[in-house]
Short mmCIF file of C-alpha atoms and ligand atoms in Angstrom, two decimals:
data_model
loop_
_atom_site.label_atom_id
_atom_site.label_comp_id
_atom_site.label_asym_id
_atom_site.label_seq_id
_atom_site.Cartn_x
_atom_site.Cartn_y
_atom_site.Cartn_z
CA MET D 126 140.21 37.14 24.33
CA THR D 127 142.69 36.05 26.97
CA LYS D 128 140.98 38.41 29.32
CA LEU D 129 137.65 36.67 28.77
CA ALA D 130 139.11 33.22 29.06
CA ALA D 131 140.47 34.16 32.45
CA LYS D 132 137.20 35.71 33.57
CA ASN D 133 135.03 33.72 35.94
CA HIS D 134 131.63 32.68 34.60
CA ILE D 135 130.33 32.43 38.17
CA VAL D 136 129.35 35.69 39.86
CA GLY D 137 128.47 34.05 43.18
CA LEU D 138 125.32 33.12 45.06
CA LYS D 139 122.18 35.22 44.99
CA CYS D 140 119.03 35.10 47.12
CA LYS D 141 115.99 34.17 45.06
CA GLU D 142 113.79 36.34 47.29
CA CYS D 143 115.67 39.52 48.18
CA ALA D 144 118.48 39.37 45.57
CA ARG D 145 121.24 39.84 48.15
CA ARG D 146 124.56 38.49 46.93
CA TYR D 147 126.93 36.07 48.66
CA PRO D 148 130.35 34.71 47.75
CA GLU D 149 130.73 31.27 46.23
CA THR D 150 130.74 29.18 49.44
CA ALA D 151 128.88 26.27 51.02
CA LEU D 152 125.82 28.33 51.91
CA HIS D 153 122.22 27.72 50.92
CA VAL D 154 119.99 30.11 52.83
CA CYS D 155 120.02 33.91 52.75
CA GLU D 156 121.20 35.28 56.09
CA PHE D 157 118.82 38.16 55.79
CA CYS D 158 115.47 36.76 54.65
CA PHE D 159 116.15 33.02 54.82
CA GLY D 160 115.25 32.69 51.17
CA PRO D 161 116.98 30.04 49.03
CA LEU D 162 120.28 30.90 47.36
CA GLU D 163 120.98 30.24 43.71
CA VAL D 164 124.16 30.34 41.61
CA GLU D 165 124.43 33.51 39.54
CA TYR D 166 126.42 33.53 36.28
CA ASP D 167 127.93 36.07 33.98
CA TYR D 168 126.20 35.08 30.74
CA GLU D 169 128.45 37.26 28.65
CA VAL D 170 131.37 35.09 29.63
CA ILE D 171 129.40 31.90 28.99
CA CYS D 172 128.23 33.25 25.65
CA GLN D 173 131.83 33.83 24.57
CA ARG D 174 132.90 30.35 25.52
CA ALA D 175 129.99 28.10 24.64
CA SER D 176 129.00 27.15 21.13
CA ARG D 177 127.02 24.30 19.63
CA LYS D 178 130.16 23.04 17.99
CA ALA D 179 132.25 23.05 21.14
CA ILE D 180 129.50 21.27 23.05
CA GLU D 181 129.07 18.61 20.37
CA ALA D 182 132.82 17.97 20.47
CA GLY D 183 132.81 17.70 24.28
CA PRO D 184 132.84 14.63 26.54
CA ARG D 185 130.05 12.09 26.14
CA SER D 186 128.52 12.94 29.51
CA MET D 187 126.74 15.85 31.18
CA TRP D 188 130.15 17.52 31.49
CA ARG D 189 129.99 18.62 27.84
CA TYR D 190 127.95 21.52 29.33
CA LYS D 191 130.63 22.44 31.86
CA ASP D 192 130.53 26.09 30.79
CA PHE D 193 126.99 26.27 32.20
CA LEU D 194 127.78 24.52 35.47
CA PRO D 195 129.09 26.11 38.69
CA VAL D 196 132.60 24.64 38.60
CA GLN D 197 136.00 26.22 38.03
CA PRO D 198 138.17 25.32 35.03
CA ASP D 199 140.79 23.62 37.20
CA ASP D 200 138.30 21.65 39.32
CA GLN D 201 138.86 17.91 39.51
CA LEU D 202 135.54 16.64 38.11
CA VAL D 203 133.91 13.81 40.03
CA ASP D 204 132.57 12.10 36.93
CA ILE D 205 131.27 8.55 36.89
CA GLY D 206 129.60 9.06 33.52
CA ALA D 207 126.32 10.73 34.42
CA GLY D 208 124.24 12.16 31.61
CA LEU D 209 124.03 12.14 27.86
CA THR D 210 121.34 9.52 28.25
CA PRO D 211 119.20 8.48 25.28
CA LEU D 212 116.35 10.64 23.99
CA VAL D 213 114.12 8.00 22.49
CA ARG D 214 111.62 8.84 19.75
CA SER D 215 108.52 6.99 20.83
CA LYS D 216 106.44 5.19 18.26
CA ASN D 217 104.18 2.76 20.08
CA LEU D 218 103.48 4.85 23.14
CA ALA D 219 102.96 7.96 21.01
CA GLU D 220 100.41 6.02 19.01
CA ALA D 221 98.73 4.64 22.11
CA LEU D 222 98.46 8.15 23.55
CA GLY D 223 97.56 9.80 20.26
CA LEU D 224 100.56 12.13 20.05
CA ASP D 225 102.28 13.09 16.81
CA GLN D 226 105.73 13.55 18.34
CA LEU D 227 106.66 12.07 21.69
CA TYR D 228 110.21 11.69 22.99
CA LEU D 229 111.29 9.93 26.16
CA LYS D 230 114.35 11.18 28.04
CA ASN D 231 115.57 7.89 29.45
CA ASP D 232 117.49 8.81 32.60
CA CYS D 233 117.03 5.27 33.99
CA VAL D 234 120.41 4.42 32.48
CA ASN D 235 122.61 6.73 34.53
CA PRO D 236 125.46 5.10 36.51
CA THR D 237 123.33 4.68 39.64
CA TYR D 238 120.10 4.39 37.67
CA SER D 239 118.47 7.75 38.29
CA PHE D 240 118.86 11.40 37.29
CA LYS D 241 120.33 12.11 40.74
CA ASP D 242 123.79 11.35 39.37
CA ARG D 243 123.64 14.70 37.55
CA PRO D 244 123.23 17.01 40.56
CA VAL D 245 125.43 14.83 42.75
CA SER D 246 128.28 14.92 40.21
CA VAL D 247 128.27 18.73 40.48
CA ALA D 248 127.89 18.72 44.28
CA ALA D 249 130.76 16.24 44.72
CA THR D 250 133.02 18.24 42.41
CA LYS D 251 132.24 21.40 44.32
CA ALA D 252 132.72 19.66 47.69
CA LEU D 253 136.28 18.75 46.67
CA GLU D 254 136.92 22.30 45.49
CA PHE D 255 135.80 23.63 48.88
CA GLY D 256 138.02 21.10 50.65
CA PHE D 257 135.33 18.94 52.26
CA GLU D 258 136.37 15.45 53.24
CA ILE D 259 132.93 14.01 53.87
CA LEU D 260 130.00 13.85 51.48
CA SER D 261 126.57 13.35 53.01
CA CYS D 262 122.82 13.31 52.44
CA ALA D 263 119.46 12.27 53.85
CA SER D 264 117.71 9.85 51.55
CA THR D 265 115.32 7.01 51.04
CA GLY D 266 116.90 5.63 47.90
CA ASN D 267 118.03 7.26 44.68
CA LEU D 268 120.05 10.03 46.26
CA ALA D 269 121.76 7.61 48.68
CA GLY D 270 123.17 5.53 45.84
CA ALA D 271 124.27 8.54 43.83
CA VAL D 272 126.08 10.16 46.76
CA ALA D 273 127.78 6.94 47.92
CA ALA D 274 128.96 6.15 44.38
CA HIS D 275 130.37 9.63 43.73
CA ALA D 276 132.10 9.66 47.14
CA ALA D 277 133.74 6.33 46.26
CA ARG D 278 135.00 7.80 43.00
CA ALA D 279 136.17 11.01 44.70
CA GLY D 280 137.99 9.03 47.36
CA VAL D 281 136.17 10.68 50.26
CA ARG D 282 134.00 9.15 52.96
CA SER D 283 130.24 9.41 52.83
CA PHE D 284 127.58 9.45 55.52
CA ILE D 285 124.14 8.47 54.28
CA PHE D 286 121.19 9.00 56.61
CA VAL D 287 118.09 6.88 56.05
CA PRO D 288 114.93 6.15 58.02
CA SER D 289 115.49 2.87 59.90
CA ASN D 290 112.34 1.24 58.54
CA LEU D 291 113.69 1.35 54.99
CA GLU D 292 113.52 -1.89 53.02
CA ALA D 293 116.80 -3.78 52.93
CA GLY D 294 116.74 -3.94 49.14
CA LYS D 295 116.77 -0.17 48.86
CA ILE D 296 119.76 0.14 51.14
CA LEU D 297 121.85 -2.31 49.14
CA GLY D 298 122.13 0.01 46.13
CA ALA D 299 123.95 2.49 48.37
CA ALA D 300 125.69 0.11 50.76
CA ILE D 301 127.68 -1.54 47.98
CA TYR D 302 129.77 1.65 47.62
CA ASP D 303 130.72 1.36 51.30
CA PRO D 304 129.37 4.57 52.82
CA VAL D 305 128.68 4.93 56.53
CA LEU D 306 124.98 4.16 56.51
CA VAL D 307 123.15 5.75 59.41
CA ALA D 308 119.70 4.30 60.10
CA VAL D 309 117.70 6.87 62.02
CA ASP D 310 114.82 5.85 64.28
CA GLY D 311 112.19 8.06 62.78
CA ASN D 312 110.37 8.96 59.59
CA TYR D 313 111.95 10.71 56.64
CA ASP D 314 110.87 14.13 57.88
CA GLN D 315 112.77 13.56 61.11
CA VAL D 316 115.84 12.34 59.23
CA ASN D 317 115.80 15.64 57.32
CA ARG D 318 115.63 17.69 60.47
CA LEU D 319 118.47 15.78 62.04
CA CYS D 320 120.59 16.33 58.93
CA SER D 321 119.92 20.09 58.99
CA GLU D 322 121.25 20.15 62.54
CA ILE D 323 124.26 18.01 61.71
CA ALA D 324 125.07 20.21 58.71
CA ASP D 325 125.01 23.20 61.05
CA ARG D 326 127.48 21.64 63.46
CA TYR D 327 129.85 19.53 61.36
CA HIS D 328 131.99 20.57 58.45
CA TRP D 329 130.46 18.09 56.00
CA ALA D 330 129.18 18.57 52.49
CA PHE D 331 125.49 17.67 52.60
CA VAL D 332 124.64 17.60 48.92
CA ASN D 333 121.02 18.57 49.50
CA ILE D 334 121.59 21.06 52.33
CA ASN D 335 124.68 23.30 52.36
CA MET D 336 125.73 22.23 48.83
CA ARG D 337 122.23 22.62 47.49
CA PRO D 338 122.72 25.67 45.24
CA TYR D 339 125.46 23.83 43.32
CA TYR D 340 123.81 20.42 43.49
CA ALA D 341 120.57 21.70 41.99
CA GLU D 342 122.35 23.20 38.96
CA GLY D 343 123.28 19.71 37.74
CA SER D 344 119.68 19.09 36.71
CA LYS D 345 119.90 21.83 34.07
CA THR D 346 121.71 19.30 31.90
CA LEU D 347 118.36 17.53 31.48
CA ALA D 348 117.27 20.53 29.42
CA PHE D 349 120.59 21.03 27.61
CA GLU D 350 120.72 17.43 26.40
CA VAL D 351 117.14 17.37 25.19
CA ALA D 352 117.69 20.57 23.19
CA GLU D 353 120.88 19.23 21.63
CA GLN D 354 119.39 15.80 20.93
CA LEU D 355 116.42 17.41 19.19
CA GLY D 356 118.88 19.16 16.89
CA TRP D 357 119.07 22.38 18.89
CA ARG D 358 115.45 23.16 19.41
CA ALA D 359 113.26 23.27 22.51
CA PRO D 360 110.32 20.89 22.78
CA ASP D 361 106.83 22.43 22.73
CA HIS D 362 105.89 20.80 26.00
CA VAL D 363 107.71 18.84 28.69
CA VAL D 364 106.24 16.71 31.46
CA VAL D 365 108.35 16.31 34.60
CA PRO D 366 107.87 14.20 37.76
CA VAL D 367 108.01 16.47 40.77
CA ALA D 368 108.81 16.00 44.47
CA SER D 369 110.71 18.91 46.03
CA GLY D 370 110.29 20.75 42.74
CA SER D 371 113.99 21.45 42.28
CA MET D 372 114.57 19.55 39.04
CA PHE D 373 111.53 21.22 37.46
CA THR D 374 112.92 24.70 38.14
CA LYS D 375 116.32 23.70 36.77
CA ILE D 376 114.98 22.20 33.55
CA TRP D 377 113.27 25.53 32.99
CA LYS D 378 116.43 27.43 33.88
CA GLY D 379 118.38 25.22 31.46
CA PHE D 380 116.15 26.07 28.50
CA GLN D 381 116.21 29.74 29.48
CA GLU D 382 119.99 29.77 29.59
CA LEU D 383 120.27 28.25 26.13
CA ALA D 384 118.02 30.98 24.81
CA LYS D 385 119.94 33.64 26.71
CA THR D 386 123.23 32.50 25.19
CA GLU D 387 121.71 32.23 21.71
CA LEU D 388 122.18 28.49 21.42
CA LEU D 389 118.42 28.18 21.05
CA PRO D 390 115.77 30.39 19.52
CA GLU D 391 113.69 32.32 22.06
CA ARG D 392 110.75 29.92 22.11
CA LEU D 393 110.66 28.03 25.39
CA PRO D 394 108.65 24.89 26.18
CA ARG D 395 105.47 24.71 28.17
CA MET D 396 106.32 23.07 31.48
CA SER D 397 103.93 20.63 33.18
CA VAL D 398 104.19 19.06 36.62
CA ALA D 399 103.39 15.37 37.25
CA GLN D 400 102.70 14.34 40.85
CA ALA D 401 101.40 11.29 42.66
CA LEU D 402 97.89 11.95 43.95
CA GLY D 403 98.98 10.73 47.41
CA CYS D 404 101.55 13.52 47.54
CA SER D 405 100.41 16.36 45.34
CA PRO D 406 100.76 19.67 47.17
CA ILE D 407 101.89 21.50 44.02
CA ALA D 408 99.23 20.09 41.71
CA THR D 409 96.61 20.83 44.37
CA ALA D 410 97.71 24.47 44.58
CA TYR D 411 97.58 24.63 40.77
CA PHE D 412 94.02 23.23 40.71
CA ASN D 413 93.00 25.72 43.39
CA GLY D 414 94.51 28.62 41.49
CA THR D 415 96.83 29.63 44.32
CA PHE D 416 100.60 29.97 44.76
CA ASN D 417 100.26 28.93 48.38
CA VAL D 418 101.50 25.36 48.66
CA LYS D 419 99.92 23.55 51.58
CA PRO D 420 102.15 20.79 53.01
CA VAL D 421 100.70 17.27 53.04
CA ILE D 422 101.58 13.95 54.64
CA PRO D 423 102.60 11.68 51.74
CA ASP D 424 100.77 8.43 51.10
CA THR D 425 101.77 6.98 47.74
CA ILE D 426 103.68 4.10 46.20
CA ALA D 427 105.85 6.70 44.46
CA LYS D 428 108.27 6.95 47.39
CA SER D 429 110.88 8.89 45.45
CA LEU D 430 108.30 11.65 44.95
CA ALA D 431 107.01 11.60 48.52
CA ILE D 432 107.95 15.08 49.70
CA GLY D 433 105.02 16.67 51.47
CA ASN D 434 106.58 20.09 51.92
CA PRO D 435 108.24 20.90 48.60
CA ALA D 436 110.88 23.60 48.94
CA ASP D 437 110.49 24.76 45.33
CA GLY D 438 106.72 24.35 45.04
CA TYR D 439 106.08 28.08 44.82
CA TYR D 440 108.67 28.51 42.07
CA ASP D 441 107.24 25.56 40.15
CA LEU D 442 103.80 27.18 40.17
CA LYS D 443 105.30 30.42 38.84
CA ILE D 444 106.97 28.50 36.02
CA ILE D 445 103.74 26.68 35.14
CA GLU D 446 102.07 30.07 34.85
CA GLU D 447 104.86 31.75 32.92
CA SER D 448 105.33 28.89 30.47
CA GLY D 449 101.65 28.09 29.96
CA GLY D 450 101.95 24.59 31.39
CA ALA D 451 99.73 22.65 33.77
CA ALA D 452 99.79 20.08 36.56
CA GLU D 453 98.26 16.63 36.88
CA THR D 454 98.11 13.81 39.41
CA ALA D 455 98.12 10.02 39.24
CA THR D 456 96.61 7.48 41.64
CA ASP D 457 98.65 4.46 42.76
CA GLU D 458 96.74 2.30 40.29
CA GLU D 459 97.38 4.73 37.44
CA ILE D 460 101.07 4.84 38.37
CA VAL D 461 101.36 1.06 38.07
CA ASP D 462 99.47 1.17 34.76
CA GLY D 463 101.86 3.89 33.59
CA ILE D 464 104.91 1.79 34.43
CA LYS D 465 103.43 -1.18 32.56
CA LEU D 466 102.39 0.89 29.56
CA LEU D 467 105.86 2.39 29.18
CA ALA D 468 107.56 -0.99 29.57
CA GLN D 469 105.20 -2.78 27.21
CA THR D 470 105.19 -0.16 24.46
CA GLU D 471 108.77 1.12 24.55
CA GLY D 472 110.84 -1.44 26.43
CA ILE D 473 111.75 1.02 29.17
CA PHE D 474 111.27 -0.18 32.75
CA ALA D 475 110.92 2.90 34.92
CA GLU D 476 110.45 3.26 38.64
CA THR D 477 107.26 4.71 40.10
CA ALA D 478 108.25 8.29 39.20
CA GLY D 479 108.20 7.27 35.53
CA GLY D 480 104.77 5.74 36.05
CA VAL D 481 103.62 9.07 37.44
CA THR D 482 104.95 10.90 34.38
CA ILE D 483 103.28 8.59 31.87
CA ALA D 484 99.98 8.47 33.77
CA CYS D 485 99.89 12.26 34.08
CA LEU D 486 100.84 12.73 30.43
CA LYS D 487 97.91 10.55 29.44
CA LYS D 488 95.53 12.64 31.53
CA LEU D 489 97.00 15.93 30.30
CA ILE D 490 96.34 14.79 26.73
CA ALA D 491 92.78 13.73 27.61
CA SER D 492 92.06 17.15 29.14
CA GLY D 493 93.58 18.94 26.15
CA LYS D 494 96.34 20.56 28.19
CA VAL D 495 98.93 18.70 26.17
CA ARG D 496 97.95 19.11 22.53
CA ARG D 497 98.32 16.23 20.11
CA ASP D 498 100.35 18.27 17.64
CA GLU D 499 102.93 19.37 20.20
CA LEU D 500 106.44 17.97 20.31
CA VAL D 501 106.37 16.48 23.78
CA VAL D 502 109.24 15.29 25.96
CA ALA D 503 108.47 13.09 28.97
CA TYR D 504 111.24 12.82 31.55
CA ILE D 505 111.77 9.27 32.82
CA THR D 506 114.03 9.80 35.80
CA GLY D 507 114.61 6.49 37.59
CA ASN D 508 115.03 2.78 36.91
CA GLY D 509 112.28 0.23 37.54
CA LEU D 510 114.62 -2.30 39.10
CA LYS D 511 114.72 0.03 42.10
CA THR D 512 111.01 -0.21 42.88
CA GLN D 513 110.16 -3.78 41.99
CA GLU D 514 107.63 -4.08 44.83
CA ALA D 515 105.38 -1.64 42.99
CA VAL D 516 104.72 -4.08 40.15
CA ALA D 517 105.74 -7.46 41.62
CA ASP D 518 102.15 -8.74 41.75
CA GLN D 519 101.29 -7.29 38.35
CA VAL D 520 103.35 -9.44 36.04
CA ALA D 521 102.31 -12.81 34.63
CA PRO D 522 104.05 -15.77 36.28
CA ALA D 523 106.29 -17.96 34.17
CA ILE D 524 104.69 -21.04 32.64
CA GLN D 525 106.07 -24.19 34.23
CA VAL D 526 107.13 -26.97 31.85
CA GLY D 527 109.26 -30.11 31.95
CA PRO D 528 112.50 -30.22 29.91
CA THR D 529 110.81 -31.92 26.94
CA LEU D 530 109.32 -30.64 23.69
CA THR D 531 106.03 -32.41 24.44
CA SER D 532 105.73 -30.70 27.78
CA PHE D 533 106.45 -27.34 26.20
CA GLU D 534 103.96 -27.86 23.39
CA GLU D 535 101.24 -28.94 25.80
CA ALA D 536 101.65 -25.69 27.67
CA PHE D 537 102.09 -23.71 24.47
CA CYS D 538 98.74 -24.84 23.05
CA LYS D 539 96.94 -23.60 26.13
CA LEU D 540 98.51 -20.17 25.81
CA ASP D 541 96.10 -17.44 24.97
CA HIS D 542 98.65 -15.49 23.00
CA PRO D 543 98.69 -14.34 19.36
CA ALA D 544 102.15 -15.85 18.94
CA ASN D 545 100.94 -19.42 19.13
CA VAL D 546 98.35 -18.91 16.43
CA ALA D 547 101.07 -17.57 14.15
CA ALA D 548 103.54 -20.28 15.12
CA VAL D 549 101.10 -23.18 14.57
CA ALA D 550 100.06 -21.76 11.18
CA MET S 77 120.64 30.91 74.40
CA ALA S 78 119.69 29.15 71.22
CA ARG S 79 118.42 30.34 67.90
CA VAL S 80 116.44 28.46 65.27
CA ARG S 81 115.02 29.36 61.90
CA VAL S 82 111.62 27.92 61.17
CA LYS S 83 108.68 28.21 58.85
CA PHE S 84 105.18 28.22 60.33
CA THR S 85 102.33 27.25 58.04
CA PHE S 86 98.96 28.23 59.46
CA PRO S 87 95.64 26.47 58.96
CA PRO S 88 92.73 28.80 58.03
CA MET S 89 91.23 28.84 61.54
CA LEU S 90 94.41 30.27 63.04
CA ILE S 91 95.11 32.98 60.48
CA LYS S 92 93.47 35.71 62.53
CA GLU S 93 94.96 34.59 65.86
CA PRO S 94 98.04 36.28 67.33
CA VAL S 95 99.81 32.90 67.48
CA ILE S 96 103.35 34.22 67.25
CA HIS S 97 102.82 36.99 69.78
CA ASN S 98 101.21 34.63 72.31
CA MET S 99 103.94 32.06 71.82
CA SER S 100 106.74 34.51 72.39
CA MET S 101 105.08 35.88 75.54
CA GLN S 102 104.34 32.46 76.99
CA HIS S 103 107.74 30.96 76.29
CA ASN S 104 109.81 34.08 76.74
CA LEU S 105 111.23 34.08 73.23
CA VAL S 106 112.37 36.83 70.92
CA THR S 107 110.87 36.38 67.47
CA ASN S 108 112.16 37.92 64.32
CA ILE S 109 109.96 37.62 61.24
CA ARG S 110 111.93 37.56 58.01
CA ARG S 111 109.41 36.73 55.35
CA ALA S 112 105.68 36.06 55.26
CA ASN S 113 102.78 35.49 52.97
CA VAL S 114 99.42 35.60 54.67
CA THR S 115 96.12 35.87 52.82
CA LYS S 116 92.69 35.88 54.37
CA ASP S 117 92.47 32.12 54.66
CA LYS S 118 96.00 30.74 54.63
CA GLY S 119 99.57 31.71 55.16
CA TRP S 120 103.11 31.06 56.17
CA VAL S 121 105.72 32.97 58.10
CA VAL S 122 109.47 32.44 58.08
CA LEU S 123 110.95 33.53 61.36
CA GLU S 124 113.79 33.18 63.81
CA LEU S 125 113.18 32.16 67.42
CA GLU S 126 115.68 33.10 70.06
CA GLY S 127 115.68 31.96 73.69
CA ALA S 128 116.51 29.01 75.92
CA GLN S 129 116.58 25.71 74.00
CA ASP S 130 113.89 24.26 76.30
CA ALA S 131 111.71 27.27 75.72
CA ILE S 132 112.10 26.96 71.95
CA ASP S 133 111.25 23.25 72.05
CA GLY S 134 108.23 24.00 74.25
CA ALA S 135 107.06 26.78 71.96
CA ILE S 136 107.30 24.60 68.86
CA ALA S 137 105.45 21.78 70.60
CA SER S 138 102.65 24.11 71.69
CA VAL S 139 102.06 25.76 68.29
CA THR S 140 102.26 22.33 66.64
CA ALA S 141 99.56 21.12 69.03
CA MET S 142 97.40 24.07 67.96
CA GLY S 143 97.62 22.92 64.34
CA VAL S 144 100.49 25.01 63.00
CA ARG S 145 102.92 23.10 60.82
CA VAL S 146 106.53 23.83 61.77
CA ASP S 147 109.36 23.14 59.32
CA PRO S 148 113.02 24.01 59.18
CA VAL S 149 113.52 26.98 56.81
CA GLU S 150 115.42 24.81 54.42
CA GLY S 151 111.96 23.73 53.39
CA ASP S 152 112.11 20.10 52.68
CA VAL S 153 115.52 18.81 51.81
CA ILE S 154 115.72 17.52 48.27
CA GLU S 155 115.35 13.78 48.20
CA GLY S 156 115.49 10.81 45.93
C1 LIG N 640 113.39 9.27 40.23
C2 LIG N 640 113.03 10.63 40.69
N1 LIG N 640 112.34 11.44 39.87
C3 LIG N 640 111.99 12.68 40.24
C4 LIG N 640 112.33 13.21 41.47
C5 LIG N 640 111.87 14.60 41.81
O1 LIG N 640 112.89 15.51 41.90
P1 LIG N 640 112.70 16.88 42.69
O2 LIG N 640 112.77 16.56 44.16
O3 LIG N 640 113.82 17.73 42.24
O4 LIG N 640 111.34 17.44 42.33
C6 LIG N 640 113.07 12.40 42.36
C7 LIG N 640 113.52 12.86 43.68
O5 LIG N 640 113.10 13.66 44.39
C8 LIG N 640 113.42 11.09 41.97
O6 LIG N 640 114.12 10.28 42.78
ZN1 LIG N 641 117.31 37.02 50.90
#
């Protein structure tokens, strides 16, 4: 027993392509084949430690699944309360879509209002363990805020690289945590390239470059929580908004790990990809029946999903095939309709990525790829207050009245709204 | 001497062309292919280019002009 407790649950890093092994360091690409590296675990050790009971008694955050995350027992967790977000049983939206059982994983309510707090919490913890003093990333929004906030909590400096044409409003959500914000003259693609070069030269922890294998693992908690919140069962089908494709692979890995450690029965969910039509390289490959993802130049209002060259696209397609899932796309108009539908049926205001998920779910149901009798979970990964421009011209203006009852009632009578009929009667 | 790791994604019309060979001859680079997936109409190659920095920049510019997409091997960095 003591022997097991002392045993490390992390084996190291392993290349996803050639299976070469590397020690647990800040490394993300295989030296031999340049394939991506992934954290490898000793599941026997995890199996001994983790139980449903222990998890349920754990902290009320994603860190209740610490045994499944790539951190050491004595690590100082950089925890600002990410995770354990609500899994909402949908009634109105389920009815509108014609589903028997629909649940919404509401990750809009994380500390910086998107699921990115999960991977960043792991990356920041690991960065401290490795002795980094600077946390960094390239971003256009959600990631920037998550990294700056976690750096503030960890007491380290952060460098956030953004394209210089970014809207001021988007920058504010990161700037408030006082990072060094670097506005780069160039598009997002160019910012990425610059960051790869900087990561090569400087000893900084770039959460989405050299810390990527650890960072990505944080998204597994999106699967763990859903399984626990459903009373320790896997959904039949999940629909996930996809950009680089990383989160999608980790949700799958999360469900697999629960099955592997006997916390869940073997049955795994079908996994479906939701993409914006204006940036849908993975869905396009799926429609064409190929595993060859062709990069595109993004053109969509779903900016958080605008990655034209998705690093994990190939792996996503493999998971779709293995799990019996599908892929779907949503036009800008459908995305806006999806945001409105979700807000107006369930009271959840999601950013454009959530609009993509709902719009794609609707189409997957229409085409029969999501069956009406399946228990479906839709992942809502970011908050609508972050992308207000997307729907600003879509909401009804306020009615203008004077501060008198007469003025109000004059306006009220003209309202074409069921409420006034009821109120007058 | 400089060394970069890149991914070339080829459009269908260039699949049968010796793009990498021509590039390395013209720009005096050593190329080292690590991974590839090329079918009859599309494909990508992950490779390392070694040579003078100017020569590498020139080589990337010239294959890009031909229609090859060049990305860092990291693929696209994860974003939010
Ligand atoms: C809100 C939101 N949802 C989904 C995604 C997609 O995640 P991934 O890049 O892992 O596919 C992102 C970021 O990329 C995001 O910001
Ligand atoms: Zn490898």
